[in-house]
Coordinates of C-alpha atoms in Angstrom, one line a residue:
X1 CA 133.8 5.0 46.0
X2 CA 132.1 6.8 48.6
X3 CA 135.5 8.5 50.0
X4 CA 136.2 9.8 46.2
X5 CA 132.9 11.8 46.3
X6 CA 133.6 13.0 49.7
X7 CA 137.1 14.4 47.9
X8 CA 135.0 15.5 45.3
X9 CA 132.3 17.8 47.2
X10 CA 135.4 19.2 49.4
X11 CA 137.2 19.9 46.2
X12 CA 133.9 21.6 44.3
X13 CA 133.2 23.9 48.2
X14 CA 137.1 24.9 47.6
X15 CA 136.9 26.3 43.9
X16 CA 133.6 27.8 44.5
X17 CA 134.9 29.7 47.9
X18 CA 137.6 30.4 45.5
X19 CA 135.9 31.9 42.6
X20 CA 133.9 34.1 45.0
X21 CA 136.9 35.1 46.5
X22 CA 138.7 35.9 42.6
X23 CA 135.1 37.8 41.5
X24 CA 135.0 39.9 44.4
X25 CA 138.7 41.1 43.6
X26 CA 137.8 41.6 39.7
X27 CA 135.1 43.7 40.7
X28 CA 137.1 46.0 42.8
X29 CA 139.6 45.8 40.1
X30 CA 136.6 46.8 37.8
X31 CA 135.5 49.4 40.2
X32 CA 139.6 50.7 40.1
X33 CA 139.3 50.7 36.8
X34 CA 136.6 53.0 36.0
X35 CA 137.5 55.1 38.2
X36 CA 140.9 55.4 36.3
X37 CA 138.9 55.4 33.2
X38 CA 137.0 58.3 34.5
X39 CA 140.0 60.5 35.5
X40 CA 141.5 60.3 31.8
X41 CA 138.7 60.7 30.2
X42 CA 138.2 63.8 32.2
X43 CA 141.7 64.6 31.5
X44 CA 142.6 67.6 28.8
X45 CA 145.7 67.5 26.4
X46 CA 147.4 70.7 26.9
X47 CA 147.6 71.1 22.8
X48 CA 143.5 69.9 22.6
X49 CA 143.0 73.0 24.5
X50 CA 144.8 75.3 22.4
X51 CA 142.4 78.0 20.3
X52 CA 142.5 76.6 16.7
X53 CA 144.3 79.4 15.1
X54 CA 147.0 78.4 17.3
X55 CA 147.1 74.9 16.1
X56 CA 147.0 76.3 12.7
X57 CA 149.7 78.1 12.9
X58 CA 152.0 75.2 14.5
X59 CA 150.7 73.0 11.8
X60 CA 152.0 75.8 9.0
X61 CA 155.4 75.7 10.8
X62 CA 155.8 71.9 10.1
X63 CA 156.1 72.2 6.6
X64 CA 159.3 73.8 4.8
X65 CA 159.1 76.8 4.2
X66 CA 156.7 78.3 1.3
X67 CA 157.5 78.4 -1.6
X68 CA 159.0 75.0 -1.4
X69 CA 156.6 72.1 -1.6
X70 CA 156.0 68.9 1.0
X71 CA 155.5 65.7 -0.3
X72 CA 152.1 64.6 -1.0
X73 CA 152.2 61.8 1.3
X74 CA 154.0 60.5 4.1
X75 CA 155.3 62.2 7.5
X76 CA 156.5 65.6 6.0
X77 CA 153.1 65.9 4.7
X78 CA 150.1 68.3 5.9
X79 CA 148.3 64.6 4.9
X80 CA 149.5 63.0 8.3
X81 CA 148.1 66.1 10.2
X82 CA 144.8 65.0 9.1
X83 CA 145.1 61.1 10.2
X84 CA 145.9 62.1 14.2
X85 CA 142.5 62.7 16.0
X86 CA 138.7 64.4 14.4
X87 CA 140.1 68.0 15.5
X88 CA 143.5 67.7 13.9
X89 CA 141.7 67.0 10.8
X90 CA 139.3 69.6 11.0
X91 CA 141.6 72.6 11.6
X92 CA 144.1 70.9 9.1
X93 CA 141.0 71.0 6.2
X94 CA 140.3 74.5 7.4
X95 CA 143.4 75.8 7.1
X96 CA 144.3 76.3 3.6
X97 CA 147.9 77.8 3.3
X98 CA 148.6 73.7 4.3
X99 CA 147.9 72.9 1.1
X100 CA 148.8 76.1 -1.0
X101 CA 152.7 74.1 -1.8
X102 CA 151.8 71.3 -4.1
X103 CA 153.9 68.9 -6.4
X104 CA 152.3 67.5 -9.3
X105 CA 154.6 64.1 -10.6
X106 CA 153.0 62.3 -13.1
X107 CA 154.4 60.0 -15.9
X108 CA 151.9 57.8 -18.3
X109 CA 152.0 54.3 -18.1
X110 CA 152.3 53.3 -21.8
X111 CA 151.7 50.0 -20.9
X112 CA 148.4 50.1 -18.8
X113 CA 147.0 53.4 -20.2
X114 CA 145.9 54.4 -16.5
X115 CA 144.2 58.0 -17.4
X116 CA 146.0 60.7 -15.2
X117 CA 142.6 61.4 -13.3
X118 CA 142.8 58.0 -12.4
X119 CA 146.3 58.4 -10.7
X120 CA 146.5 58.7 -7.3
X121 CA 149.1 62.0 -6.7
X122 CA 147.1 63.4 -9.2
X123 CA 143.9 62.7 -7.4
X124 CA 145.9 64.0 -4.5
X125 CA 147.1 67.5 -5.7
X126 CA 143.9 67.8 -7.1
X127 CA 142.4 68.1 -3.5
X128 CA 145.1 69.8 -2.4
X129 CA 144.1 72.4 -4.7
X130 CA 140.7 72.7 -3.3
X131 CA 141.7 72.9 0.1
X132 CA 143.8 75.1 -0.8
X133 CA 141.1 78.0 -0.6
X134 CA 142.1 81.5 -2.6
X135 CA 145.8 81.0 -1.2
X136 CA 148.2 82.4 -3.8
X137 CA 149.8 78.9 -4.7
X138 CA 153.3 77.4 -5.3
X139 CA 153.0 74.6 -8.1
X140 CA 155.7 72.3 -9.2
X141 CA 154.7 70.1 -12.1
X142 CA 156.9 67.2 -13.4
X143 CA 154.7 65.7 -15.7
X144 CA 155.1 63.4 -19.4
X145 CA 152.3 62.6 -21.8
X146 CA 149.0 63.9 -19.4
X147 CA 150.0 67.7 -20.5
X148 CA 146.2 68.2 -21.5
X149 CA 145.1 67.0 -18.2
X150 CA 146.7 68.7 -15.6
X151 CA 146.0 71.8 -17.8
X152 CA 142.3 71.0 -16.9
X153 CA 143.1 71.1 -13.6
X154 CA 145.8 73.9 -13.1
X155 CA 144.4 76.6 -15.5
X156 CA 141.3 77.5 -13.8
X157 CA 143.9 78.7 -10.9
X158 CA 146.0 81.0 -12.9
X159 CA 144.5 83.8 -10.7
X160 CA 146.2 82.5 -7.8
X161 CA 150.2 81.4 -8.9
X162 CA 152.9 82.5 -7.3
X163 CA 155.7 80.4 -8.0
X164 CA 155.4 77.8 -11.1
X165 CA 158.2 75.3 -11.7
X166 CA 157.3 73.7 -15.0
X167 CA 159.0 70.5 -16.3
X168 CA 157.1 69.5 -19.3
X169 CA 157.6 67.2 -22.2
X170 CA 154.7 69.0 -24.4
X171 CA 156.2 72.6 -24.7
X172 CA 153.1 73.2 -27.1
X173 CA 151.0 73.3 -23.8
X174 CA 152.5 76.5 -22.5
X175 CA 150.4 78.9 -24.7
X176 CA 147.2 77.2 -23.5
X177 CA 148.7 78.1 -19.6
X178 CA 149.2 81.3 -20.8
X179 CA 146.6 81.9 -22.7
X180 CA 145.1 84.8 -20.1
X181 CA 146.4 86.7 -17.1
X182 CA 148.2 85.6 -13.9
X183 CA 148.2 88.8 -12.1
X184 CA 150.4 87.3 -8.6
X185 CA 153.0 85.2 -10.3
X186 CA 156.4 86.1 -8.8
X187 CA 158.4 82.9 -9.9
X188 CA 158.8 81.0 -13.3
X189 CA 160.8 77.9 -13.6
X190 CA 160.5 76.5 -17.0
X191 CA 162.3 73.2 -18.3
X192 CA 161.3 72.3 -21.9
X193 CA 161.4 69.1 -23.9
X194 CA 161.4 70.8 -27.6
X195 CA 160.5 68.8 -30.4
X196 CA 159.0 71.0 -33.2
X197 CA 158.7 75.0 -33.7
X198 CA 156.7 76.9 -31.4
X199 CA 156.2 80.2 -29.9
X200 CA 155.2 81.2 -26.4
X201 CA 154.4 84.6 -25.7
X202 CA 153.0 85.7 -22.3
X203 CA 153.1 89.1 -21.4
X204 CA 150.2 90.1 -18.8
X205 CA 152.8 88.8 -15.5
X206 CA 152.6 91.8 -13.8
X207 CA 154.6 90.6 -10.9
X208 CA 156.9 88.6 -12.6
X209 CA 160.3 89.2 -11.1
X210 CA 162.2 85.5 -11.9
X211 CA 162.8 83.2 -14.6
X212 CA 164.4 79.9 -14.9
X213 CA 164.6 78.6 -18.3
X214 CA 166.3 74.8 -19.3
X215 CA 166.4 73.4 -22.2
X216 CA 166.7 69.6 -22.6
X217 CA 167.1 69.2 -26.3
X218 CA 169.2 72.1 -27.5
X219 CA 169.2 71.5 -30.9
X220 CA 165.2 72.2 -31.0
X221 CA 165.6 75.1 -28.8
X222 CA 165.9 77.3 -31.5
X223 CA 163.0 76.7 -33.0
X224 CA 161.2 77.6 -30.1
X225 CA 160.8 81.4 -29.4
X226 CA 160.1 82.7 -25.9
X227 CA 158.4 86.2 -25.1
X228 CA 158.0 87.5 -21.2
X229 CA 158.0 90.7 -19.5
X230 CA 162.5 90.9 -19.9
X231 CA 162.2 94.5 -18.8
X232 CA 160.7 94.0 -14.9
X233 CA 162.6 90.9 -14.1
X234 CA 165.2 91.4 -11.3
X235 CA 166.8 87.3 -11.2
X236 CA 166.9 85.3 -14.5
X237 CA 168.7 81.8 -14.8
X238 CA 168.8 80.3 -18.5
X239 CA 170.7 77.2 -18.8
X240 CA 171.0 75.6 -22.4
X241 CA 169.5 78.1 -24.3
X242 CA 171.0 79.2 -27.6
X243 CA 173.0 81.7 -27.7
X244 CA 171.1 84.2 -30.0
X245 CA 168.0 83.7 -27.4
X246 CA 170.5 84.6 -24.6
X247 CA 171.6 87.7 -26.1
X248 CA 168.0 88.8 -27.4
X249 CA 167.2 88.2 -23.4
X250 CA 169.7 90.0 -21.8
X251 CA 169.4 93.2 -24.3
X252 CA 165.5 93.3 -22.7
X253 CA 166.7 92.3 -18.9
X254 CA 168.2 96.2 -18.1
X255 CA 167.0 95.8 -14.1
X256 CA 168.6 92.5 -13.6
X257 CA 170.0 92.1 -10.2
X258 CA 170.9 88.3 -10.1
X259 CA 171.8 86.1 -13.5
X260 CA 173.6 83.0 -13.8
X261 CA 174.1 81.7 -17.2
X262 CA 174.8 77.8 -18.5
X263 CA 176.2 78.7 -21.8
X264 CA 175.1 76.1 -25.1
X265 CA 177.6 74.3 -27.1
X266 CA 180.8 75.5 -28.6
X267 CA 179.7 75.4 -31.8
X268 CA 176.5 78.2 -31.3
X269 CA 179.1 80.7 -29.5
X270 CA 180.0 82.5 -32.6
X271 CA 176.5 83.9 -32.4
X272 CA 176.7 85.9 -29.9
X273 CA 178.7 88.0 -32.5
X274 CA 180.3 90.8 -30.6
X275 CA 176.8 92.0 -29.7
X276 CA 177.6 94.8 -26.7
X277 CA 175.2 94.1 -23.7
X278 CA 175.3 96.2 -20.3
X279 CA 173.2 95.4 -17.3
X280 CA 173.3 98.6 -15.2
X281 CA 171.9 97.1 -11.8
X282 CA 173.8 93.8 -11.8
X283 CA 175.4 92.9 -8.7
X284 CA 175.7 88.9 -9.2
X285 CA 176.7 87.1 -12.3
X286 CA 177.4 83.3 -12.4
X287 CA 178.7 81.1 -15.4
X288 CA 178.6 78.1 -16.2
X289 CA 179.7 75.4 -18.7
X290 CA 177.4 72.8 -19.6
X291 CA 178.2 69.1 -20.2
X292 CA 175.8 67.7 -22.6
X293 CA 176.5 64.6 -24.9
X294 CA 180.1 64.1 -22.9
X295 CA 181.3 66.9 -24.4
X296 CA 182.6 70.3 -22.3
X297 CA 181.1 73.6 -23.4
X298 CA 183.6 76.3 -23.2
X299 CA 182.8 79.8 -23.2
X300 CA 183.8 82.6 -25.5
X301 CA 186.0 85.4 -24.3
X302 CA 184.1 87.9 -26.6
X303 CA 181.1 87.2 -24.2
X304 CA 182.6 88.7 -21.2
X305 CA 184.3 91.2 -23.1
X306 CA 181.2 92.9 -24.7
X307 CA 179.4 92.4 -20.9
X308 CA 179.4 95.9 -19.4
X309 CA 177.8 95.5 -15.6
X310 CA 179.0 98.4 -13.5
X311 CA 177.0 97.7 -10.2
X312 CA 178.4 94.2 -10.6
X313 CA 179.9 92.7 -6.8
X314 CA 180.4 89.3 -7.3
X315 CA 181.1 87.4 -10.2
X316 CA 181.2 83.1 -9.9
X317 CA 182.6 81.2 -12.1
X318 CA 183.3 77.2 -13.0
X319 CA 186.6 75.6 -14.0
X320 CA 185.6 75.5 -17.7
X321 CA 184.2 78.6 -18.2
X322 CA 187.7 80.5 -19.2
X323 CA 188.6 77.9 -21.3
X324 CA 192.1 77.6 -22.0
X325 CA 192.7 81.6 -21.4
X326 CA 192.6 82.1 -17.4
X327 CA 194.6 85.7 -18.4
X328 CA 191.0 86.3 -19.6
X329 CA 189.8 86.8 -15.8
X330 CA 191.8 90.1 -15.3
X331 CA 190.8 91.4 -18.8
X332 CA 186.9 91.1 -18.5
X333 CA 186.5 92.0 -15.1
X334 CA 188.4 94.8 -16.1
X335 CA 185.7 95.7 -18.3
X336 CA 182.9 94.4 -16.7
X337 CA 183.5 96.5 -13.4
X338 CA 186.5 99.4 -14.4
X339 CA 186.1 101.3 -11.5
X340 CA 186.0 98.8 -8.9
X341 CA 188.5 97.0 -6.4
X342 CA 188.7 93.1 -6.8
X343 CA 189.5 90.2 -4.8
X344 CA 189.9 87.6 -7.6
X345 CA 189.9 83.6 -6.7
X346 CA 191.4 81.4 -9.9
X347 CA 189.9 77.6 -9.6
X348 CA 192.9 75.9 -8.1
X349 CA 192.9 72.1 -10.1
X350 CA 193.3 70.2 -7.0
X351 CA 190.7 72.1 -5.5
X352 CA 187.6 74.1 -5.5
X353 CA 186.3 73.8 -9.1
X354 CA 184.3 77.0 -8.4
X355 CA 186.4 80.2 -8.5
X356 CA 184.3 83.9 -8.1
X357 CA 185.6 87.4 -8.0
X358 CA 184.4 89.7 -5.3
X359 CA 184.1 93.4 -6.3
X360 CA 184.6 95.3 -3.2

């Protein structure tokens, strides 16, 4: 018995020589440690010691390039810029041109009736907007049944678009968008969901240079009529629009530049009726057939024939679009450009099925 507590107070000396001997080590570790400690914390990140417009302007340059809008969320957005460190997020919140590209997609949940307010990208481009400062903005909105409530949010920023891409089931919203002036709007993009008759008229766009028009449901497209500034646009795209619209159009389009044209069904060609149009500052012209209900839309020769573009250089062109009449090719650009020498390029039918002329 005794010799087991002799063992026992060696044993107990041992540790306790040994735990001395393990503190005094983890307190010069300790003593390391701050000191390493002290040294980074000291230490300055060479982009923490940048001037703030600086980082502002790196931030800008990680986005793709305005007009085109970033995601709301996720690692291509100015969102992430605000998650790294408290001065990343305060010269990402005072920079507003971060937030001046927004994309508002929204579709109502029938089944829960969540309000759009409620939604969380709306919530988002909502603050976007704010941030967003007196930035001339870039808005694309893709958007079915909350119509009335993005118009609460958008509309009292009419001063400020630039570029609007509209894809909208209620068309009959579009007066109450336009309903007063947007004096820096550059861009239009429409894409309409008709259902009933309506008009849209919306003339004070004093820098209105380019329109996009689609049409989802042709057949109500003609009940819907469709007044901008024709005269001062330079690029206009109209894809599915009836063919009396398109002709209207382009008789009020004389400074066109750029226009590429998706023409409607077969059946509405007749209307364009032999109607005479000439462009005199169109350089580009590209046509297209549609393919809507499985059907192919051909175009009409008289179309091209009637077409009188004397500044035209190139004209594009898809496999369908001559129809069954390639011969036409010769004839029209004939017409379209007399005085001009061509390159022409027929769609091959094991090729390309994109042919264009280039008027040299």
């Amino acid at each position: 018995m005794l010799g087991h507590l002799e063992a026992d107070r060696a044993r107990v000396a041992e540790l306790e020589a040994w735990i001395l001997d393990l503190e005094r080590s983890i307190a010069e570790l300790r003593v390391e440690k701050a000191i390493a400690q002290e040294r980074l914390d000291s230490y300055k990140y060479p982009v923490l010691t940048l001037p703030n417009e600086i980082i502002s302007e790196i931030f800008v340059h990680t986005l793709p390039r305005y007009p085109i809008c970033p995601p709301l969320a996720g690692a291509l957005s100015p969102t992430s810029l605000i998650q790294i460190c408290r001065k990343w997020r305060a010269v990402a919140l005072a920079t507003p041109t971060l937030w001046r590209a927004i994309e508002f997609r929204y579709y109502f949940d029938y089944e829960s009736y969540t309000p759009a307010w409620r939604c969380p990208t709306f919530q988002i481009g909502d603050a976007w907007l704010g941030r967003s400062g007196s930035c001339p903005l870039s808005m694309s909105i893709d958007t079915v049944g909350v119509e009335c409530a993005l118009l609460s949010a958008i509309v009292p920023h009419r001063a400020r678009w630039e570029h609007l891409k509209l894809s909208i089931e209620d068309a009959k919203s579009l007066p109450r968008l336009f309903d007063g002036p947007a004096p820096l709007l550059r861009h239009l993009d429409l894409s309409l969901s008709c259902y009933q008759q309506f008009e849209f008229h919306a003339v004070d766009l004093p820098q209105l240079r380019s329109v996009m028009i689609r049409f989802f449901h042709e057949h109500w497209a003609h009940a819907v009529k469709i007044r901008l500034p024709w005269a001062q646009l330079t690029s206009l795209v109209l894809w599915a629009v009836p063919s009396s619209m398109m002709v209207s159009i382009l008789h009020q389009a004389p400074s066109l530049v750029h226009c590429v044209l998706g023409f409607p069904p077969k059946r509405e060609l007749s209307s364009f009726g032999g109607e005479h149009i000439t462009l005199p500052c169109l350089e580009t012209l590209v046509l297209e057939t549609l393919i809507l209900e499985t059907q192919p839309l051909v175009a009409r020769e008289d179309f091209l024939l009637n077409l009188s573009v004397p500044a035209l250089r190139r004209l594009e062109f898809n496999d369908g679009t001559l129809g069954s009449n390639p011969v036409l090719l010769t004839e029209s650009t004939s017409v379209l450009a007399p005085r001009s020498a061509m390159r022409a390029c027929l769609p091959h039918p094991l090729r390309s099925p994109r042919g264009h002329v280039d008027l040299l």
